[in-house]
Every structure is written in structure tokens, then in C-alpha cells.
Amino acid sequence: MKLLDTKLLKVLAFCGVFLLLAAVGGVIALVVLSLQSNNVICADSTGCKNSTSLQNCDCGISAAATSRIIGGSDVTTGQFPFQVSLQTNSSHICGGTLVSCSWVLTARHCFSGSTTPQDWVAVVGTLNLNDVTSPNVQKRVLKNIVYYNTSSSNDNDIALVELQSPVVFTEFVQPACLPLDTTMLTVGQTCTILGWGLTSEGGSPSYNLLQAQINLYSNSECQNLLNTPITNSMICAGVPNGGADTCQGDSGGPLLCADNETKKWIVAGITSSGHGCGRPNSPGVYTRTTDFNSWIRSYVFS
Ligand code: ARG
């Protein structure tokens, strides 16, 4: 009887220790896995928090070898995997730029119709707005809409929206780079605009994502041309003869400029306003993202 008891105890103790070890092992495995998948799925790595170099940040990478919108051409698969369509009731309202697995940068004026996050769906991973069945498409309801401030002026046309759950980074879904504290934009520099907006003034939208190349203007020249105040938190871009521009429906989408050091795509501007679309000597007005760098980073890398 005594012997049995000890044996039983030993067996029980063995089982107990075994179970404990298994449990501890399981917890460790889970933690390691979730840390790993955090790194793999969402690259908000320390490399992206660096505000002076993009070298160690997995952002702004185009799958294509090279790098209507008005005067646009079709975007190819994986070329700009950060383009977002912001939709209410399954219709496209505005563009946006994926800047992390949970945050999309867009224009404040996009929410004039509804400021309720749950009314909005962010669609990523597609070039064609009719293609709702593609396995590459990821859709997320919004959890949060953050405005830079509450004034209703045309200035500060910027908003950050948070997704209800993070998207998974794939070949078709990647973040663009945020500007650096050192990002220098030069007048005349060629940058790229993207969108599903109208392909001519008063015309119809495009089902395929279009791109066009335009050049940066100085604020003073832009203000003279448009005869309207261009503040320090705006940047203008266009082509002198017109014919390449953003238009209604492109708002919120990116003005992308290549980083000098790494050639990765930086979201340098947010499509905001203009006089008509594609007119000669009438550049489009974009929110100057570099002016909001610390505000954006405080949410995206918090
Ligand atoms: N406000 C427009 C929108 O809501 C964008 C206009 C841009 N206009 C221009 N000519 N660049 O989609």
C-alpha cells in the first residue's frame, strides 16, 4: 500500500511536471510566433521609426522594375501596392495611402459625407474597382478617423484612419514610406499621382487605377497661377501645358516622390484641391505631408 502510494505519487508528480513544461513551452512558442508574425505581417519595425533614413524600412517598394487621373496610364500589378480605395456603401469616394498595417493616410475633406468610421471600408490590393472577388483584395472597416485639428478651413486637409484589424502585407499590399525629417522636395522634381478619379474635367471615373507623372511647383508660382492662397502646408504639382492632373475621386490619394537615398516611394502629398482638372497653368494642390511628419508618426509608430 505504502509502495503503491509512492509510485502513484511519482507518476502524478511526473505527469504534473510534464504538463507544466508543456504549458510553459506552449506559451513560449506562442509568444515567439506572434512576435515573428508581427515582424513579417506588419513591418512597423524599428527601421521605419528612423526619421533620417529609409534604409532599414520595408516601405515604398514597387514590384515593377520601373517606375485618368487626367492623362494617366494603367498601373501594373504590385507597382503601387499602397494605394487604398476608401468606400461607403461599396462605392469609391476617395483614395488613401497605406502607411502601416493599420493606418491609412488620406484627406480630411473625404469625410464630409460621413464622419462615422463604421460607414467606411478601406479596400487594398486591387487595381480594378470592379474586381471584388480577387483573393489579393483585403477590405477593412475603419475603427477610427483622426483629424489634424478641428478647424474647418481648407488648410490641413489631412486625416489618418485606423483599420479595425491590420491588413496582411503581401506582394499586392505594402506600405508607402512616410517622409523623413530630412526629406527634401525640389521645385521641378518629377513625382507620381495615382487614382481612380475622373479622367477629364466633368468626365467619368476610371475602374482601373491610373498613374501620371507631374512636376513640383514652388508655392509662390502656384499662388500666382491659381490666384488663391497656398499655405506652407500645401504643395502644388502639375505640368505647364495641363493634361496630367488629379481630379474628383482622386482626393486623399498620394503624391509619391522617390526618396533620394533609396529610391523608395515617399508619400509627399495628399490630393486635395484644384481649379478644374488638367487645365494649362493650373497645378493641383496637395497637402504637404512633410509638414505633418511628427503628427503622422506619433500615430503610426506609437
Ligand atoms: N477635391 C478633389 C477630390 O475630392 C480633388 C481635386 C484635385 N484637383 C486637381 N485639379 N488637381 O477628389
Short mmCIF file of C-alpha atoms and ligand atoms in Angstrom, two decimals:
data_model
loop_
_atom_site.label_atom_id
_atom_site.label_comp_id
_atom_site.label_asym_id
_atom_site.label_seq_id
_atom_site.Cartn_x
_atom_site.Cartn_y
_atom_site.Cartn_z
CA MET A 1 0.00 0.00 0.00
CA LYS A 2 2.75 2.42 1.02
CA LEU A 3 4.76 1.37 -2.04
CA LEU A 4 1.80 1.91 -4.36
CA ASP A 5 1.19 5.32 -2.89
CA THR A 6 4.74 6.44 -3.56
CA LYS A 7 4.62 5.03 -7.07
CA LEU A 8 1.33 6.76 -7.71
CA LEU A 9 2.73 9.98 -6.31
CA LYS A 10 5.79 9.68 -8.50
CA VAL A 11 3.65 9.11 -11.58
CA LEU A 12 1.42 12.02 -10.67
CA ALA A 13 4.40 14.26 -9.98
CA PHE A 14 5.95 13.23 -13.28
CA CYS A 15 2.72 13.99 -15.11
CA GLY A 16 2.42 17.31 -13.32
CA VAL A 17 5.93 18.38 -14.23
CA PHE A 18 5.39 17.19 -17.77
CA LEU A 19 2.16 19.18 -18.09
CA LEU A 20 3.79 22.27 -16.60
CA LEU A 21 6.72 22.02 -19.02
CA ALA A 22 4.34 21.54 -21.95
CA ALA A 23 2.30 24.56 -20.89
CA VAL A 24 5.39 26.76 -20.45
CA GLY A 25 6.72 25.56 -23.80
CA GLY A 26 3.41 26.30 -25.47
CA VAL A 27 3.29 29.83 -24.09
CA ILE A 28 6.89 30.50 -25.20
CA ALA A 29 6.12 29.13 -28.68
CA LEU A 30 3.04 31.34 -28.94
CA VAL A 31 4.94 34.46 -27.88
CA VAL A 32 7.78 33.74 -30.33
CA LEU A 33 5.30 33.04 -33.13
CA SER A 34 3.31 36.18 -32.53
CA LEU A 35 6.49 38.28 -32.35
CA GLN A 36 7.68 36.73 -35.59
CA SER A 37 4.37 37.22 -37.37
CA ASN A 38 4.30 40.82 -36.14
CA ASN A 39 7.58 41.37 -37.91
CA VAL A 40 6.57 39.52 -41.01
CA ILE A 41 3.00 40.74 -41.33
CA CYS A 42 3.39 44.35 -40.30
CA ALA A 43 6.74 45.97 -40.80
CA ASP A 44 6.37 48.75 -38.25
CA SER A 45 9.90 47.77 -37.41
CA THR A 46 12.37 49.99 -35.63
CA GLY A 47 13.88 50.63 -39.06
CA CYS A 48 10.76 52.56 -40.04
CA LYS A 49 10.86 54.72 -36.90
CA ASN A 50 14.17 56.16 -38.04
CA SER A 51 13.29 59.61 -39.29
CA THR A 52 16.50 60.27 -41.22
CA SER A 53 16.91 57.19 -43.46
CA LEU A 54 14.62 54.65 -45.10
CA GLN A 55 17.42 52.12 -45.50
CA ASN A 56 16.05 49.68 -42.93
CA CYS A 57 12.35 50.20 -43.53
CA ASP A 58 10.32 47.86 -45.74
CA CYS A 59 8.23 50.57 -47.33
CA GLY A 60 7.60 52.25 -50.64
CA ILE A 61 8.83 49.31 -52.66
CA SER A 62 7.48 48.83 -56.15
CA ALA A 63 7.28 45.33 -57.58
CA ALA A 64 7.66 46.75 -61.09
CA ALA A 65 11.13 47.35 -62.48
CA THR A 66 10.46 50.99 -63.41
CA SER A 67 8.85 53.34 -62.05
CA ARG A 68 -7.03 59.02 -65.53
CA ILE A 69 -6.48 60.66 -63.30
CA ILE A 70 -6.07 63.09 -66.24
CA GLY A 71 -3.56 61.95 -68.83
CA GLY A 72 -2.86 58.74 -66.98
CA SER A 73 -1.72 55.26 -67.82
CA ASP A 74 -2.60 51.93 -66.18
CA VAL A 75 -0.77 50.93 -63.02
CA THR A 76 0.68 47.41 -63.21
CA THR A 77 0.27 44.72 -60.56
CA GLY A 78 2.36 45.39 -57.47
CA GLN A 79 3.65 48.70 -58.82
CA PHE A 80 1.99 50.79 -56.11
CA PRO A 81 0.77 48.28 -53.51
CA PHE A 82 -0.04 51.06 -51.02
CA GLN A 83 -2.96 52.59 -52.92
CA VAL A 84 -6.23 52.41 -50.96
CA SER A 85 -9.84 52.97 -52.08
CA LEU A 86 -11.99 54.42 -49.28
CA GLN A 87 -15.60 53.44 -49.81
CA THR A 88 -19.04 53.93 -48.32
CA ASN A 89 -21.89 51.62 -49.39
CA SER A 90 -19.45 49.85 -51.71
CA SER A 91 -18.78 53.00 -53.75
CA HIS A 92 -15.41 54.59 -54.13
CA ILE A 93 -15.25 58.04 -52.51
CA CYS A 94 -11.58 58.81 -52.04
CA GLY A 95 -8.09 57.49 -52.38
CA GLY A 96 -5.73 56.85 -49.50
CA THR A 97 -2.23 55.57 -48.82
CA LEU A 98 -1.42 52.58 -46.65
CA VAL A 99 1.38 53.68 -44.31
CA SER A 100 1.41 50.72 -41.91
CA CYS A 101 -0.64 47.57 -41.43
CA SER A 102 -3.29 49.52 -39.51
CA TRP A 103 -3.12 53.11 -40.75
CA VAL A 104 -4.15 54.86 -43.96
CA LEU A 105 -3.26 58.47 -44.75
CA THR A 106 -5.94 60.45 -46.59
CA ALA A 107 -7.59 63.86 -46.92
CA ARG A 108 -9.80 65.36 -44.26
CA HIS A 109 -12.38 66.58 -46.76
CA CYS A 110 -13.10 62.98 -47.78
CA PHE A 111 -15.29 62.62 -44.69
CA SER A 112 -17.70 65.46 -45.48
CA GLY A 113 -20.38 62.83 -46.27
CA SER A 114 -19.89 60.75 -43.13
CA THR A 115 -17.59 61.00 -40.14
CA THR A 116 -18.70 57.62 -38.73
CA PRO A 117 -15.76 55.19 -39.00
CA GLN A 118 -18.07 52.16 -39.30
CA ASP A 119 -19.60 53.61 -42.50
CA TRP A 120 -16.25 53.28 -44.25
CA VAL A 121 -14.37 50.38 -45.78
CA ALA A 122 -10.73 50.59 -46.86
CA VAL A 123 -10.01 48.39 -49.87
CA VAL A 124 -6.40 47.45 -50.65
CA GLY A 125 -4.65 45.05 -53.00
CA THR A 126 -6.62 45.81 -56.13
CA LEU A 127 -6.10 47.84 -59.30
CA ASN A 128 -9.63 47.41 -60.62
CA LEU A 129 -12.54 48.66 -58.53
CA ASN A 130 -14.91 46.15 -60.16
CA ASP A 131 -12.72 43.25 -59.13
CA VAL A 132 -14.30 42.44 -55.79
CA THR A 133 -13.59 38.70 -55.88
CA SER A 134 -9.80 38.73 -56.28
CA PRO A 135 -8.06 36.80 -53.48
CA ASN A 136 -5.48 39.62 -53.35
CA VAL A 137 -8.06 42.16 -52.19
CA GLN A 138 -8.22 42.96 -48.48
CA LYS A 139 -11.04 45.01 -47.01
CA ARG A 140 -11.20 46.51 -43.56
CA VAL A 141 -13.86 48.57 -41.83
CA LEU A 142 -12.49 51.71 -40.20
CA LYS A 143 -12.11 51.86 -36.45
CA ASN A 144 -11.04 55.44 -36.06
CA ILE A 145 -10.76 58.68 -38.06
CA VAL A 146 -8.20 61.16 -36.73
CA TYR A 147 -8.10 64.76 -37.95
CA TYR A 148 -5.13 67.04 -37.55
CA ASN A 149 -7.29 69.66 -35.87
CA THR A 150 -10.94 70.62 -35.77
CA SER A 151 -10.88 73.84 -37.78
CA SER A 152 -12.92 73.55 -40.97
CA SER A 153 -10.65 75.63 -43.22
CA ASN A 154 -9.24 74.29 -46.48
CA ASP A 155 -5.83 74.14 -44.86
CA ASN A 156 -4.62 70.99 -43.08
CA ASP A 157 -6.55 68.72 -45.44
CA ILE A 158 -5.22 65.59 -43.77
CA ALA A 159 -6.64 62.65 -41.84
CA LEU A 160 -5.33 59.35 -40.58
CA VAL A 161 -7.69 56.40 -40.44
CA GLU A 162 -7.16 53.31 -38.37
CA LEU A 163 -8.34 49.91 -39.61
CA GLN A 164 -10.41 47.63 -37.38
CA SER A 165 -7.84 44.90 -37.87
CA PRO A 166 -4.43 45.05 -39.55
CA VAL A 167 -4.04 44.09 -43.19
CA VAL A 168 -1.57 41.36 -44.08
CA PHE A 169 1.37 42.51 -46.17
CA THR A 170 1.65 40.61 -49.45
CA GLU A 171 3.04 41.27 -52.92
CA PHE A 172 -0.12 43.32 -53.52
CA VAL A 173 -0.41 45.07 -50.15
CA GLN A 174 2.55 47.07 -48.83
CA PRO A 175 3.03 50.37 -47.01
CA ALA A 176 4.39 53.53 -48.62
CA CYS A 177 7.18 55.36 -46.80
CA LEU A 178 6.40 58.33 -44.63
CA PRO A 179 8.54 61.41 -45.24
CA LEU A 180 11.74 61.76 -43.25
CA ASP A 181 12.78 64.80 -41.26
CA THR A 182 15.47 65.09 -43.94
CA THR A 183 13.18 64.70 -46.98
CA MET A 184 13.94 67.49 -49.45
CA LEU A 185 11.48 68.21 -52.24
CA THR A 186 12.78 70.33 -55.08
CA VAL A 187 10.87 72.55 -57.49
CA GLY A 188 10.67 70.83 -60.86
CA GLN A 189 11.15 67.36 -59.39
CA THR A 190 9.04 64.67 -61.09
CA CYS A 191 6.61 62.81 -58.84
CA THR A 192 3.72 60.41 -59.45
CA ILE A 193 -0.01 60.77 -58.81
CA LEU A 194 -2.43 57.85 -58.54
CA GLY A 195 -6.16 57.39 -58.50
CA TRP A 196 -9.49 56.13 -59.76
CA GLY A 197 -10.86 59.64 -60.19
CA LEU A 198 -12.33 61.41 -63.21
CA THR A 199 -10.28 61.08 -66.39
CA SER A 200 -11.37 64.51 -67.66
CA GLU A 201 -12.93 67.57 -66.07
CA GLY A 202 -16.61 66.72 -65.56
CA GLY A 203 -15.96 63.30 -67.13
CA SER A 204 -16.23 59.79 -65.75
CA PRO A 205 -14.11 57.89 -63.23
CA SER A 206 -11.73 55.08 -64.11
CA TYR A 207 -12.24 51.48 -63.00
CA ASN A 208 -8.52 50.83 -63.38
CA LEU A 209 -6.03 52.57 -61.15
CA LEU A 210 -4.22 55.21 -63.18
CA GLN A 211 -0.92 56.99 -62.69
CA ALA A 212 0.57 60.13 -64.15
CA GLN A 213 3.87 61.96 -63.77
CA ILE A 214 3.81 65.61 -62.78
CA ASN A 215 6.35 68.15 -61.52
CA LEU A 216 6.52 70.08 -58.26
CA TYR A 217 5.88 73.84 -58.31
CA SER A 218 7.08 76.49 -55.90
CA ASN A 219 4.34 77.78 -53.60
CA SER A 220 4.77 81.34 -54.86
CA GLU A 221 4.41 80.37 -58.52
CA CYS A 222 1.41 78.19 -57.67
CA GLN A 223 -0.25 81.00 -55.73
CA ASN A 224 0.24 83.35 -58.69
CA LEU A 225 -1.14 80.83 -61.17
CA LEU A 226 -4.17 79.79 -59.10
CA ASN A 227 -4.75 83.23 -57.59
CA THR A 228 -5.65 81.63 -54.26
CA PRO A 229 -3.62 81.38 -51.01
CA ILE A 230 -1.18 78.46 -50.97
CA THR A 231 -0.07 77.92 -47.38
CA ASN A 232 3.16 76.33 -46.16
CA SER A 233 1.28 73.11 -45.51
CA MET A 234 0.34 72.77 -49.18
CA ILE A 235 2.41 71.78 -52.19
CA CYS A 236 1.45 72.14 -55.86
CA ALA A 237 2.20 69.81 -58.71
CA GLY A 238 1.28 69.62 -62.36
CA VAL A 239 2.53 70.15 -65.89
CA PRO A 240 2.58 73.60 -67.54
CA ASN A 241 0.51 72.55 -70.57
CA GLY A 242 -2.03 70.71 -68.42
CA GLY A 243 -3.26 67.28 -69.42
CA ALA A 244 -1.80 65.46 -66.39
CA ASP A 245 -3.55 66.07 -63.08
CA THR A 246 -5.65 64.60 -60.33
CA CYS A 247 -9.42 65.19 -60.39
CA GLN A 248 -12.58 64.43 -58.39
CA GLY A 249 -12.30 60.98 -56.82
CA ASP A 250 -8.52 61.13 -56.59
CA SER A 251 -8.64 63.10 -53.35
CA GLY A 252 -6.95 61.54 -50.37
CA GLY A 253 -4.62 59.57 -52.63
CA PRO A 254 -0.86 60.02 -52.75
CA LEU A 255 1.54 62.33 -54.49
CA LEU A 256 4.51 59.98 -54.49
CA CYS A 257 8.10 61.18 -54.78
CA ALA A 258 11.15 58.92 -54.75
CA ASP A 259 13.49 59.08 -51.75
CA ASN A 260 16.87 60.48 -52.86
CA GLU A 261 18.91 57.89 -50.99
CA THR A 262 16.92 54.68 -51.50
CA LYS A 263 14.51 55.49 -54.37
CA LYS A 264 11.69 54.11 -52.20
CA TRP A 265 8.32 55.83 -52.65
CA ILE A 266 7.52 58.52 -50.12
CA VAL A 267 4.00 59.89 -49.74
CA ALA A 268 4.99 63.53 -50.17
CA GLY A 269 1.49 64.88 -50.69
CA ILE A 270 -2.22 64.13 -50.37
CA THR A 271 -4.54 65.01 -53.27
CA SER A 272 -6.61 67.92 -52.03
CA SER A 273 -7.94 70.54 -54.48
CA GLY A 274 -7.50 72.39 -57.75
CA HIS A 275 -9.15 74.64 -60.31
CA GLY A 276 -10.92 72.31 -62.70
CA CYS A 277 -8.76 69.39 -63.76
CA GLY A 278 -5.84 69.18 -66.15
CA ARG A 279 -6.04 72.80 -67.30
CA PRO A 280 -2.89 74.54 -68.56
CA ASN A 281 -1.00 76.54 -65.92
CA SER A 282 -3.29 75.19 -63.21
CA PRO A 283 -1.38 72.79 -60.95
CA GLY A 284 -3.19 70.60 -58.44
CA VAL A 285 -2.95 71.38 -54.73
CA TYR A 286 -1.73 68.69 -52.34
CA THR A 287 -1.35 68.57 -48.58
CA ARG A 288 2.38 68.86 -47.85
CA THR A 289 2.93 65.70 -45.81
CA THR A 290 6.42 66.69 -44.67
CA ASP A 291 4.76 69.45 -42.67
CA PHE A 292 2.83 66.87 -40.61
CA ASN A 293 5.65 64.39 -40.15
CA SER A 294 5.73 64.24 -36.35
CA TRP A 295 1.92 64.23 -36.08
CA ILE A 296 1.64 61.30 -38.50
CA ARG A 297 4.49 59.39 -36.92
CA SER A 298 3.02 59.82 -33.44
CA TYR A 299 0.05 57.65 -34.50
CA VAL A 300 1.61 55.27 -36.99
CA PHE A 301 4.66 54.34 -34.90
CA SER A 302 3.16 54.65 -31.42
N1 ARG B 1 -11.10 67.65 -54.41
C1 ARG B 1 -10.95 66.62 -55.39
C2 ARG B 1 -11.50 65.31 -54.82
O1 ARG B 1 -12.27 65.38 -53.91
C3 ARG B 1 -9.54 66.56 -55.91
C4 ARG B 1 -9.31 67.66 -56.85
C5 ARG B 1 -7.93 67.75 -57.37
N2 ARG B 1 -7.99 68.68 -58.45
C6 ARG B 1 -6.98 68.97 -59.27
N3 ARG B 1 -7.20 69.72 -60.29
N4 ARG B 1 -5.79 68.51 -59.02
O2 ARG B 1 -11.31 64.23 -55.33
#
